[in-house]
C-alpha positions as a Markdown table, in Angstrom:
| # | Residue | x | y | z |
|---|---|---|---|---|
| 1 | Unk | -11.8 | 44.3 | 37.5 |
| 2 | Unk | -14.5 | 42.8 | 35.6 |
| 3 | Unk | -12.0 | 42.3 | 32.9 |
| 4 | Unk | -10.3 | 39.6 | 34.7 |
| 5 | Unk | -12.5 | 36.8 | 35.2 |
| 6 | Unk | -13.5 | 37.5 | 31.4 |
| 7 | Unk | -9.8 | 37.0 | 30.2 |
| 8 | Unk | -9.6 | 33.8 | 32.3 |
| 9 | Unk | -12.4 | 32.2 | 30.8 |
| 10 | Unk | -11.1 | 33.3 | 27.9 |
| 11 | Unk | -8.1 | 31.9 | 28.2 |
| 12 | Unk | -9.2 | 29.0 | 30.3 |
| 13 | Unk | -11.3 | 27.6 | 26.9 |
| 14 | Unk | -8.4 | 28.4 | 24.6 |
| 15 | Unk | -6.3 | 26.3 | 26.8 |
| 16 | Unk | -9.1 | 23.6 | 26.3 |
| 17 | Unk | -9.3 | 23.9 | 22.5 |
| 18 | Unk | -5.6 | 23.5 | 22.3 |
| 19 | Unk | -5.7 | 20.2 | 24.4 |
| 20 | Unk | -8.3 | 18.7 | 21.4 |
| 21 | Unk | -5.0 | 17.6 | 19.6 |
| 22 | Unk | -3.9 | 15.7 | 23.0 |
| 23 | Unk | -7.0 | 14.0 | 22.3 |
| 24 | Unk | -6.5 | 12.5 | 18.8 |
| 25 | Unk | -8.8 | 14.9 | 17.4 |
| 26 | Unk | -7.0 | 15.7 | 13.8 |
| 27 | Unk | -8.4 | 18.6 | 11.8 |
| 28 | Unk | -8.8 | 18.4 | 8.2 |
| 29 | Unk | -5.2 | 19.8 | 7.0 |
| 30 | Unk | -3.5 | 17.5 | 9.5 |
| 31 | Unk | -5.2 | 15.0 | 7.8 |
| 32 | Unk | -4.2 | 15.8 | 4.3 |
| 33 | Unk | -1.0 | 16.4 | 5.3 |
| 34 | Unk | -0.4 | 12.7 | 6.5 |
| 35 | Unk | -2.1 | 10.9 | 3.7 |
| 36 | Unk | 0.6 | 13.1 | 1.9 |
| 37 | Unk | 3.1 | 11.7 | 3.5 |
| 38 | Unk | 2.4 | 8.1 | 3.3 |
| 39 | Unk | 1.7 | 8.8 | -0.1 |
| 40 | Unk | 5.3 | 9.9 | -0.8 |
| 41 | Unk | 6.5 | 7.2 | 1.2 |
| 42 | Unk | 4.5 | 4.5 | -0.5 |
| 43 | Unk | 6.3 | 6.3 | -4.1 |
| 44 | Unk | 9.5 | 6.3 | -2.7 |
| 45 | Unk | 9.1 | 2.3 | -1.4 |
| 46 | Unk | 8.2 | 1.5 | -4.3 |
| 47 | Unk | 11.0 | 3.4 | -6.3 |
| 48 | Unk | 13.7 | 1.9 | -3.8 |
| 49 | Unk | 12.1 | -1.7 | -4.7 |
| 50 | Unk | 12.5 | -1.1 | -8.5 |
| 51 | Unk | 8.6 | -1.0 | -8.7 |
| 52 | Unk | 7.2 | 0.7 | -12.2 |
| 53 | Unk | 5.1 | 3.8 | -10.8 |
| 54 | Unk | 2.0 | 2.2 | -12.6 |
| 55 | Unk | 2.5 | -1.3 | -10.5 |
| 56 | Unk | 3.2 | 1.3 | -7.0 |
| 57 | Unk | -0.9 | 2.6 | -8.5 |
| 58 | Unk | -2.2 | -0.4 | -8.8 |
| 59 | Unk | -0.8 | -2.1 | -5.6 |
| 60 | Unk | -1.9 | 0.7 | -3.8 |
| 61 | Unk | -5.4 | 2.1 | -4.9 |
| 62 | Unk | -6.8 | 4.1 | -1.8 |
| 63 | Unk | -3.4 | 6.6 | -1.6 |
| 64 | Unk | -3.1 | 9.3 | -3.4 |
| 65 | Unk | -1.3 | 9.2 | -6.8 |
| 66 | Unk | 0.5 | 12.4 | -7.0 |
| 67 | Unk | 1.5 | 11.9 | -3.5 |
| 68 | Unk | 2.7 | 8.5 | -5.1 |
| 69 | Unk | 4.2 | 10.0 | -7.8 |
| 70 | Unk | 6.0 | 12.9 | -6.2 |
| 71 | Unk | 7.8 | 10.4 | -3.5 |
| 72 | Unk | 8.5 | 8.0 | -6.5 |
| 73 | Unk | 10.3 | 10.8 | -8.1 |
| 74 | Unk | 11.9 | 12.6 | -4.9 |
| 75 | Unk | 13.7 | 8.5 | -4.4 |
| 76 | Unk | 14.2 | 8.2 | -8.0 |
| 77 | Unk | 16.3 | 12.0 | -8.1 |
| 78 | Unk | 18.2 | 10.5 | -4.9 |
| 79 | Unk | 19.2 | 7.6 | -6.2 |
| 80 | Unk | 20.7 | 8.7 | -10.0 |
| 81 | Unk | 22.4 | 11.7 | -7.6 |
| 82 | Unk | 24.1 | 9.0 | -5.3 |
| 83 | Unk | 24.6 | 6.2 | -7.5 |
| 84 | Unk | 22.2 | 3.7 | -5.6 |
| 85 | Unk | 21.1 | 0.3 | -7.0 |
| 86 | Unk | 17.6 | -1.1 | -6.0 |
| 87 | Unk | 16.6 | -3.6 | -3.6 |
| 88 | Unk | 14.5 | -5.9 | -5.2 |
| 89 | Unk | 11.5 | -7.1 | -3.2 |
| 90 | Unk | 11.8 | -10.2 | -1.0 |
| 91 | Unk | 8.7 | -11.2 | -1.0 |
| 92 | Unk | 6.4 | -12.4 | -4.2 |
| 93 | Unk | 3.1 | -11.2 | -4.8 |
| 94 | Unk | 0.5 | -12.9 | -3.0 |
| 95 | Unk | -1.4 | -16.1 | -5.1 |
| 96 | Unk | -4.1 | -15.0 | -7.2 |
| 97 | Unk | -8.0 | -15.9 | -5.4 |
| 98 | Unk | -9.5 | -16.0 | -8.6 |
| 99 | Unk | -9.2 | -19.8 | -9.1 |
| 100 | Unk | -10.6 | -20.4 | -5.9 |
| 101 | Unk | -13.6 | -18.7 | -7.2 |
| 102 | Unk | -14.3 | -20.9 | -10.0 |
| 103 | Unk | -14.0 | -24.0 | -7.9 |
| 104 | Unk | -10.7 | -25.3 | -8.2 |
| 105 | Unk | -9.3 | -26.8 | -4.7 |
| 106 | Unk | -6.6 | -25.6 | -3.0 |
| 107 | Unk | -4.7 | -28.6 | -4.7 |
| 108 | Unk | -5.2 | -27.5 | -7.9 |
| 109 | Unk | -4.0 | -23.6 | -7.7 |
| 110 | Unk | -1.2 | -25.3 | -5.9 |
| 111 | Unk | -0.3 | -27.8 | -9.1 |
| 112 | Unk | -0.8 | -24.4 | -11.5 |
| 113 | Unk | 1.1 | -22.1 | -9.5 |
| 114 | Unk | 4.1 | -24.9 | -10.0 |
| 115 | Unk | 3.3 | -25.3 | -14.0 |
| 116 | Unk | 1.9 | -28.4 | -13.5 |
| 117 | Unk | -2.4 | -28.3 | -13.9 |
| 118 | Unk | -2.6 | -31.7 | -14.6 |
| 119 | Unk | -1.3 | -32.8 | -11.4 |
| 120 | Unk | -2.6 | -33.0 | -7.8 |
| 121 | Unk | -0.7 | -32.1 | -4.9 |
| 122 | Unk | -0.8 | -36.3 | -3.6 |
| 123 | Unk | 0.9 | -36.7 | -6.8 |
| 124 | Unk | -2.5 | -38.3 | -9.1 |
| 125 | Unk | -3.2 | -36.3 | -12.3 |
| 126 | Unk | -6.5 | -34.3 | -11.9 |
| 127 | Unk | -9.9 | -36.1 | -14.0 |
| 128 | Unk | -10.2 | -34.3 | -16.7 |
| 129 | Unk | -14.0 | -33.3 | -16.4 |
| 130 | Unk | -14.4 | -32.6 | -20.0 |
| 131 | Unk | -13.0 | -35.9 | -21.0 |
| 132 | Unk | -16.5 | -37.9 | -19.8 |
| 133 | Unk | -16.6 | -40.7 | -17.7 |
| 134 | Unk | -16.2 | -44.2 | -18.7 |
């Protein structure tokens, strides 16, 4: 009889190791396994957006790129099989912060990112700083 409480404890803590997943607890291949998966799904985004796999790297640095890769080439595979053409993205890709950096007003990236760098926003050219004052 002895036996019995023995297998109930046992059984009892296994039950409670098994709850550690209801938890949010993940263990160390469940973890792999999902940055695995985003991975492929970040490749295969970026193949369905007609993305270069080297701009789907860059874009995304922290992930995984043979998990990138591998998705990239599972969506490209599907599409030559089924004859899909790709989306192309809707949105651009975000201003660059570098200008801001050196100085330049909001204004001003504004007037470059139309083609214009000698023009403010309120429609004055921009001093030229170089030029000296008068």
């Amino acid at each position: 009889m002895r036996r019995a409480p023995l297998a109930l404890a046992t059984l009892a803590s296994l039950a409670l190791l098994a709850g550690c997943d209801l938890l949010g607890i993940e263990g160390a291949s469940a973890l792999a396994e999902r940055r695995a998966a985003e991975g492929k799904a970040i490749g295969a985004a970026c193949r369905n957006a007609a993305r270069a796999i080297e701009d789907c790297y860059t874009l995304n640095k922290k992930s995984d790129k043979a998990a990138i890769y591998a998705g990239w080439r599972e969506m490209d595979d599907y599409m030559r099989e089924n004859k899909l053409e790709p989306v192309p993205p809707q949105l651009g890709p975000e201003p660059a912060r570098t200008a801001k950096a050196d100085g330049e007003s909001a204004d001003e990236q504004v007037a470059a990112a139309d083609g214009k760098p000698d023009a403010k926003a309120d429609g004055k050219p921009a001093r030229n700083k170089k030029a000296g004052a008068h």
